[in-house]
């Protein structure tokens, strides 16, 4: 038995100017764009949504700009297997998450549960 | 003075089989996929999120598959003007909504306030 839920989405931006991209999306959506403390997160800014909202991040990427969904889970392997059975493909492993592709072509990520947002509604599987 | 907020996102699917696409995304995210009563919405299915969640829809499209954000507002013209000042471009008008493109290239839509979801947090502008 494991659990998962949509945790949020990442606004992937093919840009040299992450600050400008984060500022645009922050002002467009009405949430301040913030820098993470962790230097490993240098390619990301987060939008300061309220705790019970989805997390929203802006990422500097080299591929074409897009929006991708994140699913968070207490068992990445089990969730990836569940999604493969639904028809998704495993694309790559990055750090402790897995990039997948839907049957309809959209990329999305399976990520470990966020320690910041451990409450709330999950779906239980298996 | 007008108000706006992120209302949800649309999973645009380049597919002949809208039912299969909606079923995949419904099972992946853990919300049942449902048909609208209105025949004008034949190209859409909605995922039955709770009332205080974002709305999530699956749409059959002819362009490449993607995910796009919807911003809802009580004044589409004023919101489009606000976003143009932030650097977004107006792409097209469809029914009573406006398709825009962010400076980083993602398409998104400005839509009139949903009558179903008129409560909740808005940003006020102007």
mmCIF file of C-alpha atoms in Angstrom:
data_model
loop_
_atom_site.group_PDB
_atom_site.id
_atom_site.type_symbol
_atom_site.label_atom_id
_atom_site.label_comp_id
_atom_site.label_asym_id
_atom_site.label_seq_id
_atom_site.Cartn_x
_atom_site.Cartn_y
_atom_site.Cartn_z
ATOM 1 C CA UNK A 1 0.000 0.000 0.000
ATOM 2 C CA UNK A 2 1.355 3.434 -0.892
ATOM 3 C CA UNK A 3 -0.134 6.881 -1.343
ATOM 4 C CA UNK A 4 0.201 9.746 -3.820
ATOM 5 C CA UNK A 5 -1.335 13.010 -4.865
ATOM 6 C CA UNK A 6 -0.809 15.910 -7.239
ATOM 7 C CA UNK A 7 1.602 18.123 -5.316
ATOM 8 C CA UNK A 8 1.859 20.994 -7.763
ATOM 9 C CA UNK A 9 3.357 22.058 -11.035
ATOM 10 C CA UNK A 10 6.611 23.412 -12.352
ATOM 11 C CA UNK A 11 6.703 26.186 -14.941
ATOM 12 C CA UNK A 12 9.706 25.174 -17.071
ATOM 13 C CA UNK A 13 11.216 28.203 -18.778
ATOM 14 C CA UNK A 14 13.790 28.102 -21.559
ATOM 15 C CA UNK A 15 15.457 31.360 -20.610
ATOM 16 C CA UNK A 16 18.778 32.864 -19.575
ATOM 17 C CA UNK A 17 16.965 35.092 -17.096
ATOM 18 C CA UNK A 18 15.391 33.006 -14.365
ATOM 19 C CA UNK A 19 14.704 36.111 -12.245
ATOM 20 C CA UNK A 20 12.633 37.758 -14.969
ATOM 21 C CA UNK A 21 10.731 34.536 -15.643
ATOM 22 C CA UNK A 22 9.969 34.033 -11.946
ATOM 23 C CA UNK A 23 8.921 37.644 -11.596
ATOM 24 C CA UNK A 24 6.540 37.418 -14.551
ATOM 25 C CA UNK A 25 4.858 34.261 -13.281
ATOM 26 C CA UNK A 26 4.743 35.536 -9.711
ATOM 27 C CA UNK A 27 3.003 38.730 -10.803
ATOM 28 C CA UNK A 28 0.750 36.937 -13.268
ATOM 29 C CA UNK A 29 -0.489 34.477 -10.638
ATOM 30 C CA UNK A 30 -0.330 36.840 -7.658
ATOM 31 C CA UNK A 31 2.234 35.032 -5.508
ATOM 32 C CA UNK A 32 5.694 36.440 -4.673
ATOM 33 C CA UNK A 33 8.602 34.608 -6.328
ATOM 34 C CA UNK A 34 11.210 33.466 -3.785
ATOM 35 C CA UNK A 35 14.667 31.934 -3.838
ATOM 36 C CA UNK A 36 15.361 28.634 -2.060
ATOM 37 C CA UNK A 37 17.989 28.653 0.712
ATOM 38 C CA UNK A 38 19.577 25.521 -0.719
ATOM 39 C CA UNK A 39 22.184 26.255 -3.413
ATOM 40 C CA UNK A 40 21.229 22.960 -5.099
ATOM 41 C CA UNK A 41 17.995 24.704 -6.056
ATOM 42 C CA UNK A 42 19.747 27.470 -8.002
ATOM 43 C CA UNK A 43 17.762 26.733 -11.165
ATOM 44 C CA UNK A 44 14.423 27.090 -9.330
ATOM 45 C CA UNK A 45 12.343 29.809 -7.750
ATOM 46 C CA UNK A 46 9.183 29.025 -5.823
ATOM 47 C CA UNK A 47 5.981 31.003 -5.749
ATOM 48 C CA UNK A 48 4.818 31.650 -2.218
ATOM 49 C CA UNK A 49 1.390 30.011 -2.270
ATOM 50 C CA UNK A 50 -0.420 29.303 0.971
ATOM 51 C CA UNK A 51 0.338 26.029 2.761
ATOM 52 C CA UNK A 52 -2.803 24.274 1.590
ATOM 53 C CA UNK A 53 -2.308 25.280 -2.039
ATOM 54 C CA UNK A 54 -0.358 23.305 -4.592
ATOM 55 C CA UNK A 55 3.320 24.146 -4.801
ATOM 56 C CA UNK A 56 4.280 26.159 -7.858
ATOM 57 C CA UNK A 57 7.867 26.569 -9.019
ATOM 58 C CA UNK A 58 9.585 28.265 -11.932
ATOM 59 C CA UNK A 59 12.574 26.360 -13.347
ATOM 60 C CA UNK A 60 15.243 27.389 -15.842
ATOM 61 C CA UNK A 61 15.547 24.611 -18.438
ATOM 62 C CA UNK A 62 17.362 24.006 -21.727
ATOM 63 C CA UNK A 63 14.436 22.200 -23.416
ATOM 64 C CA UNK A 64 11.396 24.044 -24.764
ATOM 65 C CA UNK A 65 9.290 25.931 -22.210
ATOM 66 C CA UNK A 66 6.326 24.067 -20.799
ATOM 67 C CA UNK A 67 4.368 23.370 -17.626
ATOM 68 C CA UNK A 68 4.792 19.965 -15.972
ATOM 69 C CA UNK A 69 2.907 18.320 -13.130
ATOM 70 C CA UNK A 70 4.502 16.767 -10.033
ATOM 71 C CA UNK A 71 2.960 13.797 -8.238
ATOM 72 C CA UNK A 72 4.289 13.242 -4.708
ATOM 73 C CA UNK A 73 4.315 9.850 -3.019
ATOM 74 C CA UNK A 74 5.659 7.937 -0.034
ATOM 75 C CA UNK A 75 6.971 5.235 -2.421
ATOM 76 C CA UNK A 76 8.409 6.455 -5.725
ATOM 77 C CA UNK A 77 9.068 2.930 -7.078
ATOM 78 C CA UNK A 78 5.536 1.733 -6.348
ATOM 79 C CA UNK A 79 4.006 4.877 -7.830
ATOM 80 C CA UNK A 80 6.122 4.615 -10.988
ATOM 81 C CA UNK A 81 5.014 0.985 -11.347
ATOM 82 C CA UNK A 82 1.375 1.991 -10.875
ATOM 83 C CA UNK A 83 1.692 4.652 -13.563
ATOM 84 C CA UNK A 84 3.481 2.293 -15.959
ATOM 85 C CA UNK A 85 0.509 -0.053 -15.627
ATOM 86 C CA UNK A 86 -1.732 2.881 -16.603
ATOM 87 C CA UNK A 87 0.365 3.354 -19.753
ATOM 88 C CA UNK A 88 2.978 5.947 -18.779
ATOM 89 C CA UNK A 89 6.652 5.514 -19.696
ATOM 90 C CA UNK A 90 9.668 5.930 -17.427
ATOM 91 C CA UNK A 91 11.992 8.491 -19.040
ATOM 92 C CA UNK A 92 14.812 9.145 -16.563
ATOM 93 C CA UNK A 93 15.782 9.197 -12.902
ATOM 94 C CA UNK A 94 17.007 12.533 -11.547
ATOM 95 C CA UNK A 95 18.229 12.605 -7.939
ATOM 96 C CA UNK A 96 15.415 10.941 -5.966
ATOM 97 C CA UNK A 97 12.639 11.542 -8.468
ATOM 98 C CA UNK A 98 11.513 9.932 -11.707
ATOM 99 C CA UNK A 99 10.570 11.694 -14.958
ATOM 100 C CA UNK A 100 7.705 9.972 -16.779
ATOM 101 C CA UNK A 101 5.752 10.538 -19.992
ATOM 102 C CA UNK A 102 1.986 10.155 -20.258
ATOM 103 C CA UNK A 103 0.417 8.149 -23.117
ATOM 104 C CA UNK A 104 -0.625 11.563 -24.488
ATOM 105 C CA UNK A 105 2.989 12.827 -24.435
ATOM 106 C CA UNK A 106 3.190 15.207 -21.485
ATOM 107 C CA UNK A 107 6.195 14.805 -19.191
ATOM 108 C CA UNK A 108 5.552 14.728 -15.446
ATOM 109 C CA UNK A 109 7.556 13.863 -12.332
ATOM 110 C CA UNK A 110 7.123 11.450 -9.451
ATOM 111 C CA UNK A 111 8.759 12.964 -6.369
ATOM 112 C CA UNK A 112 9.157 11.878 -2.740
ATOM 113 C CA UNK A 113 6.723 13.361 -0.226
ATOM 114 C CA UNK A 114 7.555 16.916 0.667
ATOM 115 C CA UNK A 115 8.415 17.281 4.322
ATOM 116 C CA UNK A 116 6.830 20.726 4.226
ATOM 117 C CA UNK A 117 3.447 19.495 3.137
ATOM 118 C CA UNK A 118 2.805 16.155 4.776
ATOM 119 C CA UNK A 119 -0.840 16.796 5.697
ATOM 120 C CA UNK A 120 -3.770 16.812 3.320
ATOM 121 C CA UNK A 121 -5.666 14.410 1.092
ATOM 122 C CA UNK A 122 -3.834 11.507 -0.490
ATOM 123 C CA UNK A 123 -5.021 8.674 -2.685
ATOM 124 C CA UNK A 124 -4.147 5.217 -1.366
ATOM 125 C CA UNK A 125 -3.209 2.502 -3.839
ATOM 126 C CA UNK A 126 -2.560 -1.235 -3.741
ATOM 127 C CA UNK B 1 -10.188 47.607 -9.827
ATOM 128 C CA UNK B 2 -10.517 43.977 -10.870
ATOM 129 C CA UNK B 3 -9.548 40.626 -9.414
ATOM 130 C CA UNK B 4 -7.994 37.407 -10.669
ATOM 131 C CA UNK B 5 -6.492 34.132 -9.553
ATOM 132 C CA UNK B 6 -5.147 30.877 -10.903
ATOM 133 C CA UNK B 7 -8.289 28.802 -11.386
ATOM 134 C CA UNK B 8 -6.716 25.571 -12.570
ATOM 135 C CA UNK B 9 -5.069 23.915 -15.485
ATOM 136 C CA UNK B 10 -6.043 22.101 -18.642
ATOM 137 C CA UNK B 11 -4.237 18.971 -19.789
ATOM 138 C CA UNK B 12 -4.250 19.395 -23.581
ATOM 139 C CA UNK B 13 -4.028 16.032 -25.307
ATOM 140 C CA UNK B 14 -3.324 15.495 -29.008
ATOM 141 C CA UNK B 15 -5.322 12.309 -29.288
ATOM 142 C CA UNK B 16 -8.243 10.732 -31.091
ATOM 143 C CA UNK B 17 -9.317 9.055 -27.882
ATOM 144 C CA UNK B 18 -10.412 11.665 -25.348
ATOM 145 C CA UNK B 19 -11.936 8.991 -23.078
ATOM 146 C CA UNK B 20 -8.660 7.109 -22.756
ATOM 147 C CA UNK B 21 -6.729 10.324 -22.124
ATOM 148 C CA UNK B 22 -9.199 11.449 -19.451
ATOM 149 C CA UNK B 23 -9.133 8.023 -17.853
ATOM 150 C CA UNK B 24 -5.336 7.991 -17.702
ATOM 151 C CA UNK B 25 -5.118 11.424 -16.103
ATOM 152 C CA UNK B 26 -8.001 10.725 -13.747
ATOM 153 C CA UNK B 27 -6.347 7.552 -12.475
ATOM 154 C CA UNK B 28 -2.889 9.114 -12.386
ATOM 155 C CA UNK B 29 -4.062 12.041 -10.259
ATOM 156 C CA UNK B 30 -6.730 10.160 -8.298
ATOM 157 C CA UNK B 31 -9.838 12.056 -9.392
ATOM 158 C CA UNK B 32 -12.674 10.541 -11.452
ATOM 159 C CA UNK B 33 -12.930 11.875 -15.024
ATOM 160 C CA UNK B 34 -16.422 13.186 -15.814
ATOM 161 C CA UNK B 35 -18.321 14.405 -18.852
ATOM 162 C CA UNK B 36 -19.900 17.875 -18.883
ATOM 163 C CA UNK B 37 -23.676 18.093 -19.366
ATOM 164 C CA UNK B 38 -23.229 20.830 -21.951
ATOM 165 C CA UNK B 39 -22.686 19.485 -25.497
ATOM 166 C CA UNK B 40 -20.507 22.543 -26.222
ATOM 167 C CA UNK B 41 -17.967 20.942 -23.918
ATOM 168 C CA UNK B 42 -17.665 17.755 -26.009
ATOM 169 C CA UNK B 43 -13.897 18.149 -26.370
ATOM 170 C CA UNK B 44 -13.410 18.339 -22.589
ATOM 171 C CA UNK B 45 -13.623 16.060 -19.575
ATOM 172 C CA UNK B 46 -13.239 17.399 -16.049
ATOM 173 C CA UNK B 47 -11.556 15.704 -13.140
ATOM 174 C CA UNK B 48 -13.742 15.711 -10.075
ATOM 175 C CA UNK B 49 -11.547 17.593 -7.605
ATOM 176 C CA UNK B 50 -13.015 18.930 -4.385
ATOM 177 C CA UNK B 51 -14.644 22.366 -4.482
ATOM 178 C CA UNK B 52 -11.716 24.176 -2.916
ATOM 179 C CA UNK B 53 -9.160 22.598 -5.250
ATOM 180 C CA UNK B 54 -8.124 23.951 -8.605
ATOM 181 C CA UNK B 55 -10.204 22.817 -11.519
ATOM 182 C CA UNK B 56 -8.486 20.292 -13.757
ATOM 183 C CA UNK B 57 -9.717 19.422 -17.241
ATOM 184 C CA UNK B 58 -8.537 17.162 -20.034
ATOM 185 C CA UNK B 59 -9.028 18.578 -23.540
ATOM 186 C CA UNK B 60 -8.703 16.964 -26.970
ATOM 187 C CA UNK B 61 -6.590 19.286 -29.134
ATOM 188 C CA UNK B 62 -4.976 19.232 -32.586
ATOM 189 C CA UNK B 63 -1.751 20.970 -31.500
ATOM 190 C CA UNK B 64 0.998 19.179 -29.565
ATOM 191 C CA UNK B 65 0.055 17.881 -26.113
ATOM 192 C CA UNK B 66 0.833 20.187 -23.196
ATOM 193 C CA UNK B 67 -0.492 21.525 -19.904
ATOM 194 C CA UNK B 68 -1.816 25.087 -19.814
ATOM 195 C CA UNK B 69 -2.823 27.303 -16.916
ATOM 196 C CA UNK B 70 -6.129 29.178 -16.642
ATOM 197 C CA UNK B 71 -6.421 32.507 -14.824
ATOM 198 C CA UNK B 72 -9.995 33.505 -13.928
ATOM 199 C CA UNK B 73 -11.078 37.098 -13.493
ATOM 200 C CA UNK B 74 -14.118 39.343 -13.131
ATOM 201 C CA UNK B 75 -12.783 41.540 -15.992
ATOM 202 C CA UNK B 76 -11.089 39.701 -18.862
ATOM 203 C CA UNK B 77 -10.122 42.914 -20.714
ATOM 204 C CA UNK B 78 -8.516 44.474 -17.640
ATOM 205 C CA UNK B 79 -6.672 41.273 -16.791
ATOM 206 C CA UNK B 80 -5.384 40.892 -20.356
ATOM 207 C CA UNK B 81 -4.151 44.491 -20.244
ATOM 208 C CA UNK B 82 -2.437 43.864 -16.885
ATOM 209 C CA UNK B 83 -0.683 40.790 -18.298
ATOM 210 C CA UNK B 84 0.346 42.608 -21.484
ATOM 211 C CA UNK B 85 2.046 45.193 -19.265
ATOM 212 C CA UNK B 86 3.934 42.346 -17.592
ATOM 213 C CA UNK B 87 5.159 41.211 -21.018
ATOM 214 C CA UNK B 88 2.621 38.600 -22.146
ATOM 215 C CA UNK B 89 1.215 38.612 -25.696
ATOM 216 C CA UNK B 90 -2.412 38.314 -26.734
ATOM 217 C CA UNK B 91 -2.714 35.343 -29.133
ATOM 218 C CA UNK B 92 -6.433 34.878 -29.842
ATOM 219 C CA UNK B 93 -9.929 35.294 -28.496
ATOM 220 C CA UNK B 94 -12.026 32.129 -28.170
ATOM 221 C CA UNK B 95 -15.650 32.533 -27.051
ATOM 222 C CA UNK B 96 -15.403 34.694 -23.923
ATOM 223 C CA UNK B 97 -11.807 33.924 -23.055
ATOM 224 C CA UNK B 98 -8.420 35.106 -24.278
ATOM 225 C CA UNK B 99 -5.396 32.937 -25.122
ATOM 226 C CA UNK B 100 -2.094 34.589 -24.159
ATOM 227 C CA UNK B 101 1.583 33.687 -24.363
ATOM 228 C CA UNK B 102 4.069 34.306 -21.564
ATOM 229 C CA UNK B 103 7.451 35.960 -22.268
ATOM 230 C CA UNK B 104 8.901 32.472 -21.705
ATOM 231 C CA UNK B 105 6.613 30.968 -24.374
ATOM 232 C CA UNK B 106 3.946 29.033 -22.459
ATOM 233 C CA UNK B 107 0.367 29.544 -23.605
ATOM 234 C CA UNK B 108 -2.258 30.276 -20.935
ATOM 235 C CA UNK B 109 -5.874 31.448 -20.873
ATOM 236 C CA UNK B 110 -7.735 34.301 -19.222
ATOM 237 C CA UNK B 111 -11.295 33.160 -18.513
ATOM 238 C CA UNK B 112 -14.355 34.762 -16.906
ATOM 239 C CA UNK B 113 -15.036 33.884 -13.262
ATOM 240 C CA UNK B 114 -16.545 30.461 -12.876
ATOM 241 C CA UNK B 115 -20.001 30.596 -11.399
ATOM 242 C CA UNK B 116 -19.245 27.316 -9.656
ATOM 243 C CA UNK B 117 -16.264 28.603 -7.756
ATOM 244 C CA UNK B 118 -16.922 32.206 -6.808
ATOM 245 C CA UNK B 119 -15.554 31.987 -3.258
ATOM 246 C CA UNK B 120 -11.896 31.855 -2.258
ATOM 247 C CA UNK B 121 -8.802 34.020 -2.423
ATOM 248 C CA UNK B 122 -8.399 36.484 -5.238
ATOM 249 C CA UNK B 123 -5.725 39.035 -5.994
ATOM 250 C CA UNK B 124 -7.021 42.582 -6.485
ATOM 251 C CA UNK B 125 -5.391 44.798 -9.079
ATOM 252 C CA UNK B 126 -5.567 48.452 -10.113
#
